[in-house]
Amino acid sequence: MGEHFRWHFRCIFPRFLANHKKWSDKLPEFFHKKGKKRFLQDRVKRPGWPLLFGVALLIPVLMYIFHLHYRGYPAVSFWSYYKTYYLGMTAEPAHWIGPAWPDLNFGHLWFIENSLFYSLVYLLCTLVMKTKKAVGTAAQSAPTHTGIVLFAAALSLITFIVRIWFPIDHWIGLFGFIQMEVAHIPQYISFFVLGIMAYRRNWLQQLPARTGKVWLAVGVILAVLCYLGFAPAIQGGLSLRAFIYPFYEAFECTGLIIGLLYLFRTFFNTSSSLSKSLAQNTYAVYIIHIPVLVAFQYAFLHVALSVYLLFTCFSINLLTFSFGSQQSKR
């Protein structure tokens, strides 16, 4: 159940918002106003340095801790681990338990890497099609219930087919270095494209209140059923359950995206100094939150507290330290 919500709220919803709100500087608007050179510089520079820092230092530290405590191999120095196991400068050891050889990976920064990849694909497609149309100005009617249902159904079928061969949590290295989980690629790409279309056609402002309410209800009901343990979760394969689950995912995710956008447009379309400050720091917090969480977990490793109390302590400390450390730099 935790994995179910992790994918939807951390990965798919931001894919849609990345092309509509300031979350990624309104990608289409930035390209058309600033031009391809500045667009390319921004897309490479902003995620490029964090990715380089993460792969070269942040992720190796986390993987080194994992190597020492959970693999059962003899203890080695960090530098020895870095050369041997992380960069793979020697042959793969016998009986290597993985999950892959070598340990070199992007960790949680795969999301930034994928966003960079999608941005570059957008740039390429725009250049090939030579799009000059102004964005965010041509208001068109938002999709109807029929259109939304057809979209979610088509996405479900494609996802089901993909997961026959690529189940959830099966990762590949596209072109040898782009870390991707193929099982969710149909969702990522479709919502990324929809985010662009929504901005170009001004769908957020055109969305009828009735449509927003209906799909908010759909998303919330499916989310509650998931929390109650009724979601037919399965990683993939060729079975009735594997066929149903992508439909559950697609309709829940579509419902929550439409419904929450309507909800916040109608009732929470305001900002404060606190919300602005938090918004300015979310990118940096995303980058550092995993090592901070790991550090707190080790600090509380031998503390005899209930799971719920530990969860509360972790949450408060993680949020306070992550956002506080970024705010102190300003």
mmCIF file of C-alpha atoms in Angstrom:
data_model
loop_
_atom_site.group_PDB
_atom_site.id
_atom_site.type_symbol
_atom_site.label_atom_id
_atom_site.label_comp_id
_atom_site.label_asym_id
_atom_site.label_seq_id
_atom_site.Cartn_x
_atom_site.Cartn_y
_atom_site.Cartn_z
ATOM 1 C CA MET A 1 0.000 0.000 0.000
ATOM 2 C CA GLY A 2 2.836 2.400 0.815
ATOM 3 C CA GLU A 3 4.442 1.723 -2.551
ATOM 4 C CA HIS A 4 1.100 2.372 -4.240
ATOM 5 C CA PHE A 5 0.879 5.938 -2.910
ATOM 6 C CA ARG A 6 4.588 6.599 -3.192
ATOM 7 C CA TRP A 7 4.464 6.205 -6.982
ATOM 8 C CA HIS A 8 1.379 8.332 -7.488
ATOM 9 C CA PHE A 9 2.156 11.302 -5.274
ATOM 10 C CA ARG A 10 5.910 11.468 -5.604
ATOM 11 C CA CYS A 11 6.208 10.589 -9.284
ATOM 12 C CA ILE A 12 3.091 10.943 -11.408
ATOM 13 C CA PHE A 13 1.378 13.978 -9.908
ATOM 14 C CA PRO A 14 4.574 16.078 -10.172
ATOM 15 C CA ARG A 15 4.958 14.962 -13.821
ATOM 16 C CA PHE A 16 1.625 16.650 -14.568
ATOM 17 C CA LEU A 17 2.308 19.747 -12.461
ATOM 18 C CA ALA A 18 5.816 20.122 -13.879
ATOM 19 C CA ASN A 19 4.332 21.490 -17.067
ATOM 20 C CA HIS A 20 1.560 23.577 -15.589
ATOM 21 C CA LYS A 21 2.708 25.297 -12.425
ATOM 22 C CA LYS A 22 5.972 26.828 -11.238
ATOM 23 C CA TRP A 23 7.241 23.445 -10.054
ATOM 24 C CA SER A 24 9.603 23.354 -13.046
ATOM 25 C CA ASP A 25 9.321 26.953 -14.259
ATOM 26 C CA LYS A 26 6.430 26.123 -16.600
ATOM 27 C CA LEU A 27 8.508 24.109 -19.034
ATOM 28 C CA PRO A 28 6.626 25.055 -22.251
ATOM 29 C CA GLU A 29 6.428 28.734 -21.321
ATOM 30 C CA PHE A 30 10.110 28.868 -20.385
ATOM 31 C CA PHE A 31 11.125 27.342 -23.721
ATOM 32 C CA HIS A 32 9.038 29.659 -25.875
ATOM 33 C CA LYS A 33 9.918 32.840 -23.978
ATOM 34 C CA LYS A 34 13.621 32.251 -23.357
ATOM 35 C CA GLY A 35 14.584 30.245 -26.420
ATOM 36 C CA LYS A 36 16.214 26.888 -26.915
ATOM 37 C CA LYS A 37 19.720 27.953 -25.747
ATOM 38 C CA ARG A 38 18.651 29.235 -22.333
ATOM 39 C CA PHE A 39 16.175 26.379 -22.010
ATOM 40 C CA LEU A 40 18.936 23.837 -22.615
ATOM 41 C CA GLN A 41 21.323 25.605 -20.223
ATOM 42 C CA ASP A 42 18.700 25.700 -17.470
ATOM 43 C CA ARG A 43 17.563 22.095 -17.948
ATOM 44 C CA VAL A 44 21.141 20.794 -17.862
ATOM 45 C CA LYS A 45 22.493 23.057 -15.118
ATOM 46 C CA ARG A 46 19.681 22.827 -12.560
ATOM 47 C CA PRO A 47 19.471 19.022 -12.354
ATOM 48 C CA GLY A 48 22.978 18.397 -13.689
ATOM 49 C CA TRP A 49 24.983 19.512 -10.658
ATOM 50 C CA PRO A 50 22.770 17.728 -8.098
ATOM 51 C CA LEU A 51 22.965 14.549 -10.187
ATOM 52 C CA LEU A 52 26.748 14.776 -10.380
ATOM 53 C CA PHE A 53 27.016 15.434 -6.632
ATOM 54 C CA GLY A 54 24.582 12.623 -5.863
ATOM 55 C CA VAL A 55 26.233 9.972 -8.015
ATOM 56 C CA ALA A 56 29.783 10.942 -6.999
ATOM 57 C CA LEU A 57 29.281 11.321 -3.238
ATOM 58 C CA LEU A 58 25.757 11.156 -1.803
ATOM 59 C CA ILE A 59 24.655 7.771 -3.163
ATOM 60 C CA PRO A 60 28.053 6.074 -2.548
ATOM 61 C CA VAL A 61 27.808 6.948 1.168
ATOM 62 C CA LEU A 62 24.325 5.429 1.402
ATOM 63 C CA MET A 63 25.364 2.324 -0.541
ATOM 64 C CA TYR A 64 28.482 1.970 1.628
ATOM 65 C CA ILE A 65 26.332 1.905 4.770
ATOM 66 C CA PHE A 66 24.117 -0.714 3.147
ATOM 67 C CA HIS A 67 27.181 -2.747 2.120
ATOM 68 C CA LEU A 68 28.625 -2.768 5.633
ATOM 69 C CA HIS A 69 25.462 -3.656 7.513
ATOM 70 C CA TYR A 70 23.350 -5.828 5.223
ATOM 71 C CA ARG A 71 25.547 -7.820 2.847
ATOM 72 C CA GLY A 72 27.630 -9.837 5.265
ATOM 73 C CA TYR A 73 30.924 -9.160 3.481
ATOM 74 C CA PRO A 74 34.136 -8.276 5.385
ATOM 75 C CA ALA A 75 34.367 -4.598 6.336
ATOM 76 C CA VAL A 76 36.349 -2.413 3.940
ATOM 77 C CA SER A 77 37.284 1.247 3.893
ATOM 78 C CA PHE A 78 35.052 3.681 2.035
ATOM 79 C CA TRP A 79 37.669 4.306 -0.646
ATOM 80 C CA SER A 80 38.154 0.571 -1.190
ATOM 81 C CA TYR A 81 34.373 0.117 -1.469
ATOM 82 C CA TYR A 82 34.129 3.103 -3.814
ATOM 83 C CA LYS A 83 36.651 1.697 -6.281
ATOM 84 C CA THR A 84 35.778 -1.969 -6.022
ATOM 85 C CA TYR A 85 32.062 -2.232 -5.470
ATOM 86 C CA TYR A 86 30.613 1.159 -6.436
ATOM 87 C CA LEU A 87 32.593 1.872 -9.602
ATOM 88 C CA GLY A 88 33.186 -1.826 -10.340
ATOM 89 C CA MET A 89 36.871 -1.409 -11.164
ATOM 90 C CA THR A 90 37.414 -5.116 -10.485
ATOM 91 C CA ALA A 91 35.610 -8.259 -11.589
ATOM 92 C CA GLU A 92 32.235 -9.023 -10.040
ATOM 93 C CA PRO A 93 32.785 -11.011 -6.814
ATOM 94 C CA ALA A 94 31.580 -14.585 -6.629
ATOM 95 C CA HIS A 95 28.149 -14.985 -5.023
ATOM 96 C CA TRP A 96 27.441 -11.257 -5.362
ATOM 97 C CA ILE A 97 24.015 -10.548 -3.848
ATOM 98 C CA GLY A 98 23.392 -7.323 -5.763
ATOM 99 C CA PRO A 99 20.887 -5.959 -6.475
ATOM 100 C CA ALA A 100 23.119 -5.086 -9.456
ATOM 101 C CA TRP A 101 26.784 -4.923 -10.356
ATOM 102 C CA PRO A 102 28.348 -2.523 -9.743
ATOM 103 C CA ASP A 103 26.555 -0.435 -7.090
ATOM 104 C CA LEU A 104 26.768 2.722 -9.213
ATOM 105 C CA ASN A 105 23.262 4.179 -9.449
ATOM 106 C CA PHE A 106 21.236 7.380 -9.067
ATOM 107 C CA GLY A 107 19.272 6.214 -6.041
ATOM 108 C CA HIS A 108 16.307 8.475 -5.334
ATOM 109 C CA LEU A 109 17.733 11.008 -7.815
ATOM 110 C CA TRP A 110 16.430 8.884 -10.683
ATOM 111 C CA PHE A 111 13.400 11.178 -10.670
ATOM 112 C CA ILE A 112 15.567 14.215 -11.453
ATOM 113 C CA GLU A 113 17.417 12.260 -14.128
ATOM 114 C CA ASN A 114 14.160 11.200 -15.744
ATOM 115 C CA SER A 115 12.796 14.756 -15.621
ATOM 116 C CA LEU A 116 15.932 15.980 -17.388
ATOM 117 C CA PHE A 117 15.518 13.277 -20.011
ATOM 118 C CA TYR A 118 11.864 14.194 -20.632
ATOM 119 C CA SER A 119 12.770 17.883 -20.870
ATOM 120 C CA LEU A 120 15.403 17.150 -23.494
ATOM 121 C CA VAL A 121 12.932 15.002 -25.424
ATOM 122 C CA TYR A 122 10.462 17.906 -25.289
ATOM 123 C CA LEU A 123 13.158 20.220 -26.654
ATOM 124 C CA LEU A 124 13.945 17.797 -29.483
ATOM 125 C CA CYS A 125 10.290 17.318 -30.425
ATOM 126 C CA THR A 126 9.659 21.075 -30.364
ATOM 127 C CA LEU A 127 12.642 21.720 -32.627
ATOM 128 C CA VAL A 128 11.640 18.968 -35.063
ATOM 129 C CA MET A 129 8.027 20.190 -35.260
ATOM 130 C CA LYS A 130 9.200 23.844 -35.185
ATOM 131 C CA THR A 131 6.424 24.807 -32.787
ATOM 132 C CA LYS A 132 5.962 28.577 -32.561
ATOM 133 C CA LYS A 133 2.484 28.698 -31.141
ATOM 134 C CA ALA A 134 2.111 30.803 -28.030
ATOM 135 C CA VAL A 135 1.427 28.737 -24.948
ATOM 136 C CA GLY A 136 -0.963 29.234 -22.091
ATOM 137 C CA THR A 137 -3.192 31.614 -24.064
ATOM 138 C CA ALA A 138 -5.406 29.474 -26.286
ATOM 139 C CA ALA A 139 -8.216 28.503 -23.927
ATOM 140 C CA GLN A 140 -9.991 25.307 -24.949
ATOM 141 C CA SER A 141 -12.651 23.307 -23.203
ATOM 142 C CA ALA A 142 -11.323 20.894 -20.627
ATOM 143 C CA PRO A 143 -11.757 17.166 -21.330
ATOM 144 C CA THR A 144 -15.230 15.726 -20.727
ATOM 145 C CA HIS A 145 -16.026 12.741 -18.514
ATOM 146 C CA THR A 146 -16.043 10.547 -21.619
ATOM 147 C CA GLY A 147 -12.631 11.757 -22.700
ATOM 148 C CA ILE A 148 -11.197 11.240 -19.229
ATOM 149 C CA VAL A 149 -12.583 7.714 -18.970
ATOM 150 C CA LEU A 150 -11.240 6.798 -22.420
ATOM 151 C CA PHE A 151 -7.819 8.174 -21.514
ATOM 152 C CA ALA A 152 -7.672 6.265 -18.222
ATOM 153 C CA ALA A 153 -8.855 3.063 -19.914
ATOM 154 C CA ALA A 154 -6.280 3.347 -22.714
ATOM 155 C CA LEU A 155 -3.526 4.047 -20.179
ATOM 156 C CA SER A 156 -4.631 1.012 -18.162
ATOM 157 C CA LEU A 157 -4.464 -1.331 -21.150
ATOM 158 C CA ILE A 158 -1.028 -0.102 -22.191
ATOM 159 C CA THR A 159 0.247 -0.403 -18.623
ATOM 160 C CA PHE A 160 -1.116 -3.953 -18.344
ATOM 161 C CA ILE A 161 0.643 -4.989 -21.559
ATOM 162 C CA VAL A 162 3.940 -3.430 -20.472
ATOM 163 C CA ARG A 163 3.838 -5.172 -17.095
ATOM 164 C CA ILE A 164 3.518 -8.602 -18.665
ATOM 165 C CA TRP A 165 7.228 -8.335 -19.447
ATOM 166 C CA PHE A 166 8.319 -5.543 -17.076
ATOM 167 C CA PRO A 167 6.708 -5.916 -13.622
ATOM 168 C CA ILE A 168 6.782 -3.236 -10.940
ATOM 169 C CA ASP A 169 10.237 -2.746 -9.353
ATOM 170 C CA HIS A 170 12.017 -4.123 -12.420
ATOM 171 C CA TRP A 171 14.530 -1.426 -13.323
ATOM 172 C CA ILE A 172 16.582 -1.025 -16.475
ATOM 173 C CA GLY A 173 19.358 1.291 -17.630
ATOM 174 C CA LEU A 174 18.015 2.926 -20.783
ATOM 175 C CA PHE A 175 20.966 3.664 -23.091
ATOM 176 C CA GLY A 176 23.095 2.224 -20.309
ATOM 177 C CA PHE A 177 22.688 5.098 -17.833
ATOM 178 C CA ILE A 178 19.079 6.360 -17.613
ATOM 179 C CA GLN A 179 17.604 4.620 -14.562
ATOM 180 C CA MET A 180 13.994 3.701 -15.336
ATOM 181 C CA GLU A 181 11.244 1.471 -14.011
ATOM 182 C CA VAL A 182 9.452 0.450 -17.194
ATOM 183 C CA ALA A 183 6.245 -0.599 -15.391
ATOM 184 C CA HIS A 184 5.360 3.042 -14.725
ATOM 185 C CA ILE A 185 6.722 4.602 -17.920
ATOM 186 C CA PRO A 186 3.273 4.734 -19.617
ATOM 187 C CA GLN A 187 1.958 6.752 -16.679
ATOM 188 C CA TYR A 188 4.965 9.062 -16.488
ATOM 189 C CA ILE A 189 4.965 9.865 -20.195
ATOM 190 C CA SER A 190 1.199 10.276 -20.515
ATOM 191 C CA PHE A 191 0.915 12.669 -17.567
ATOM 192 C CA PHE A 192 3.990 14.584 -18.665
ATOM 193 C CA VAL A 193 2.367 15.141 -22.063
ATOM 194 C CA LEU A 194 -0.984 15.970 -20.463
ATOM 195 C CA GLY A 195 0.709 18.567 -18.284
ATOM 196 C CA ILE A 196 1.994 20.286 -21.419
ATOM 197 C CA MET A 197 -1.419 20.093 -23.077
ATOM 198 C CA ALA A 198 -3.158 21.399 -19.956
ATOM 199 C CA TYR A 199 -0.903 24.441 -19.885
ATOM 200 C CA ARG A 200 -1.187 25.136 -23.605
ATOM 201 C CA ARG A 201 -4.977 24.858 -23.548
ATOM 202 C CA ASN A 202 -5.534 26.458 -20.143
ATOM 203 C CA TRP A 203 -7.433 23.408 -18.883
ATOM 204 C CA LEU A 204 -6.950 24.207 -15.207
ATOM 205 C CA GLN A 205 -9.002 27.378 -15.491
ATOM 206 C CA GLN A 206 -11.509 25.791 -17.893
ATOM 207 C CA LEU A 207 -12.152 22.744 -15.697
ATOM 208 C CA PRO A 208 -15.843 22.748 -14.645
ATOM 209 C CA ALA A 209 -16.516 22.478 -10.921
ATOM 210 C CA ARG A 210 -18.786 19.477 -11.465
ATOM 211 C CA THR A 211 -16.025 17.591 -13.281
ATOM 212 C CA GLY A 212 -13.584 18.380 -10.503
ATOM 213 C CA LYS A 213 -15.980 17.200 -7.790
ATOM 214 C CA VAL A 214 -16.804 13.935 -9.567
ATOM 215 C CA TRP A 215 -13.187 12.972 -10.142
ATOM 216 C CA LEU A 216 -12.135 14.070 -6.685
ATOM 217 C CA ALA A 217 -14.745 11.641 -5.329
ATOM 218 C CA VAL A 218 -13.427 8.880 -7.609
ATOM 219 C CA GLY A 219 -9.852 9.425 -6.465
ATOM 220 C CA VAL A 220 -10.674 9.693 -2.761
ATOM 221 C CA ILE A 221 -12.909 6.587 -2.777
ATOM 222 C CA LEU A 222 -10.229 4.499 -4.492
ATOM 223 C CA ALA A 223 -7.586 5.880 -2.116
ATOM 224 C CA VAL A 224 -9.681 4.967 0.935
ATOM 225 C CA LEU A 225 -10.277 1.475 -0.439
ATOM 226 C CA CYS A 226 -6.538 1.124 -0.854
ATOM 227 C CA TYR A 227 -5.899 2.112 2.758
ATOM 228 C CA LEU A 228 -8.514 -0.441 3.824
ATOM 229 C CA GLY A 229 -6.631 -3.134 1.923
ATOM 230 C CA PHE A 230 -8.987 -3.585 -1.035
ATOM 231 C CA ALA A 231 -6.602 -2.488 -3.803
ATOM 232 C CA PRO A 232 -5.789 -5.515 -5.999
ATOM 233 C CA ALA A 233 -2.089 -4.695 -5.936
ATOM 234 C CA ILE A 234 0.189 -6.926 -7.986
ATOM 235 C CA GLN A 235 3.508 -6.297 -9.684
ATOM 236 C CA GLY A 236 2.517 -7.578 -13.102
ATOM 237 C CA GLY A 237 2.100 -10.725 -15.147
ATOM 238 C CA LEU A 238 -0.679 -12.284 -17.161
ATOM 239 C CA SER A 239 -3.683 -12.785 -14.887
ATOM 240 C CA LEU A 240 -7.061 -11.253 -14.114
ATOM 241 C CA ARG A 241 -5.672 -9.446 -11.095
ATOM 242 C CA ALA A 242 -2.747 -8.110 -13.130
ATOM 243 C CA PHE A 243 -5.302 -6.834 -15.662
ATOM 244 C CA ILE A 244 -7.491 -5.099 -13.038
ATOM 245 C CA TYR A 245 -4.760 -3.359 -11.038
ATOM 246 C CA PRO A 246 -3.584 -0.960 -13.810
ATOM 247 C CA PHE A 247 -7.224 0.180 -14.129
ATOM 248 C CA TYR A 248 -7.325 0.805 -10.376
ATOM 249 C CA GLU A 249 -4.087 2.789 -10.540
ATOM 250 C CA ALA A 250 -5.042 4.823 -13.611
ATOM 251 C CA PHE A 251 -8.503 5.841 -12.391
ATOM 252 C CA GLU A 252 -7.288 6.620 -8.881
ATOM 253 C CA CYS A 253 -4.381 8.709 -10.141
ATOM 254 C CA THR A 254 -6.470 10.506 -12.776
ATOM 255 C CA GLY A 255 -9.206 11.190 -10.241
ATOM 256 C CA LEU A 256 -6.815 12.607 -7.654
ATOM 257 C CA ILE A 257 -4.968 14.783 -10.166
ATOM 258 C CA ILE A 258 -8.161 16.344 -11.525
ATOM 259 C CA GLY A 259 -9.865 16.479 -8.141
ATOM 260 C CA LEU A 260 -6.984 17.988 -6.189
ATOM 261 C CA LEU A 261 -6.333 20.585 -8.873
ATOM 262 C CA TYR A 262 -9.995 21.598 -8.675
ATOM 263 C CA LEU A 263 -9.924 21.564 -4.856
ATOM 264 C CA PHE A 264 -6.875 23.793 -4.530
ATOM 265 C CA ARG A 265 -7.940 26.075 -7.391
ATOM 266 C CA THR A 266 -11.261 26.682 -5.654
ATOM 267 C CA PHE A 267 -10.436 26.745 -1.943
ATOM 268 C CA PHE A 268 -6.682 27.120 -1.465
ATOM 269 C CA ASN A 269 -5.564 29.373 -4.308
ATOM 270 C CA THR A 270 -3.542 31.609 -1.973
ATOM 271 C CA SER A 271 0.001 31.832 -0.712
ATOM 272 C CA SER A 272 1.820 33.014 2.377
ATOM 273 C CA SER A 273 5.413 33.756 3.300
ATOM 274 C CA LEU A 274 5.654 30.283 4.851
ATOM 275 C CA SER A 275 4.269 28.462 1.807
ATOM 276 C CA LYS A 276 6.533 30.473 -0.510
ATOM 277 C CA SER A 277 9.552 29.651 1.621
ATOM 278 C CA LEU A 278 8.703 25.945 1.664
ATOM 279 C CA ALA A 279 8.104 25.948 -2.104
ATOM 280 C CA GLN A 280 11.492 27.542 -2.759
ATOM 281 C CA ASN A 281 13.243 24.802 -0.787
ATOM 282 C CA THR A 282 11.410 21.687 -2.002
ATOM 283 C CA TYR A 283 13.967 20.851 -4.707
ATOM 284 C CA ALA A 284 16.915 20.900 -2.306
ATOM 285 C CA VAL A 285 14.928 19.025 0.346
ATOM 286 C CA TYR A 286 14.124 16.279 -2.166
ATOM 287 C CA ILE A 287 17.847 15.837 -2.818
ATOM 288 C CA ILE A 288 18.921 15.596 0.845
ATOM 289 C CA HIS A 289 15.904 13.945 2.483
ATOM 290 C CA ILE A 290 17.056 10.325 2.034
ATOM 291 C CA PRO A 291 20.457 10.685 3.788
ATOM 292 C CA VAL A 292 18.797 12.735 6.524
ATOM 293 C CA LEU A 293 16.168 10.018 7.005
ATOM 294 C CA VAL A 294 18.830 7.288 7.091
ATOM 295 C CA ALA A 295 20.787 9.242 9.710
ATOM 296 C CA PHE A 296 17.711 9.576 11.944
ATOM 297 C CA GLN A 297 16.910 5.880 11.513
ATOM 298 C CA TYR A 298 20.370 4.914 12.730
ATOM 299 C CA ALA A 299 20.096 7.351 15.633
ATOM 300 C CA PHE A 300 16.849 5.669 16.753
ATOM 301 C CA LEU A 301 17.930 2.120 15.857
ATOM 302 C CA HIS A 302 18.107 0.871 19.448
ATOM 303 C CA VAL A 303 15.426 3.129 20.939
ATOM 304 C CA ALA A 304 12.493 1.127 22.335
ATOM 305 C CA LEU A 305 9.488 3.107 21.073
ATOM 306 C CA SER A 306 6.314 2.113 19.301
ATOM 307 C CA VAL A 307 6.253 2.190 15.504
ATOM 308 C CA TYR A 308 3.742 5.048 15.474
ATOM 309 C CA LEU A 309 5.781 7.167 17.882
ATOM 310 C CA LEU A 310 8.948 6.525 15.877
ATOM 311 C CA PHE A 311 7.099 7.510 12.690
ATOM 312 C CA THR A 312 6.006 10.766 14.336
ATOM 313 C CA CYS A 313 9.529 11.524 15.575
ATOM 314 C CA PHE A 314 11.047 10.758 12.174
ATOM 315 C CA SER A 315 8.517 12.922 10.361
ATOM 316 C CA ILE A 316 8.937 15.945 12.625
ATOM 317 C CA ASN A 317 12.729 15.730 12.705
ATOM 318 C CA LEU A 318 13.046 15.055 8.977
ATOM 319 C CA LEU A 319 10.841 17.984 7.973
ATOM 320 C CA THR A 320 12.366 20.353 10.515
ATOM 321 C CA PHE A 321 15.971 19.530 9.672
ATOM 322 C CA SER A 322 15.538 19.312 5.883
ATOM 323 C CA PHE A 323 13.611 22.548 5.449
ATOM 324 C CA GLY A 324 15.421 24.295 8.305
ATOM 325 C CA SER A 325 18.862 23.550 6.890
ATOM 326 C CA GLN A 326 17.865 25.014 3.531
ATOM 327 C CA GLN A 327 16.214 28.075 5.058
ATOM 328 C CA SER A 328 19.339 28.833 7.091
ATOM 329 C CA LYS A 329 21.340 29.159 3.865
ATOM 330 C CA ARG A 330 19.184 32.029 2.628
#
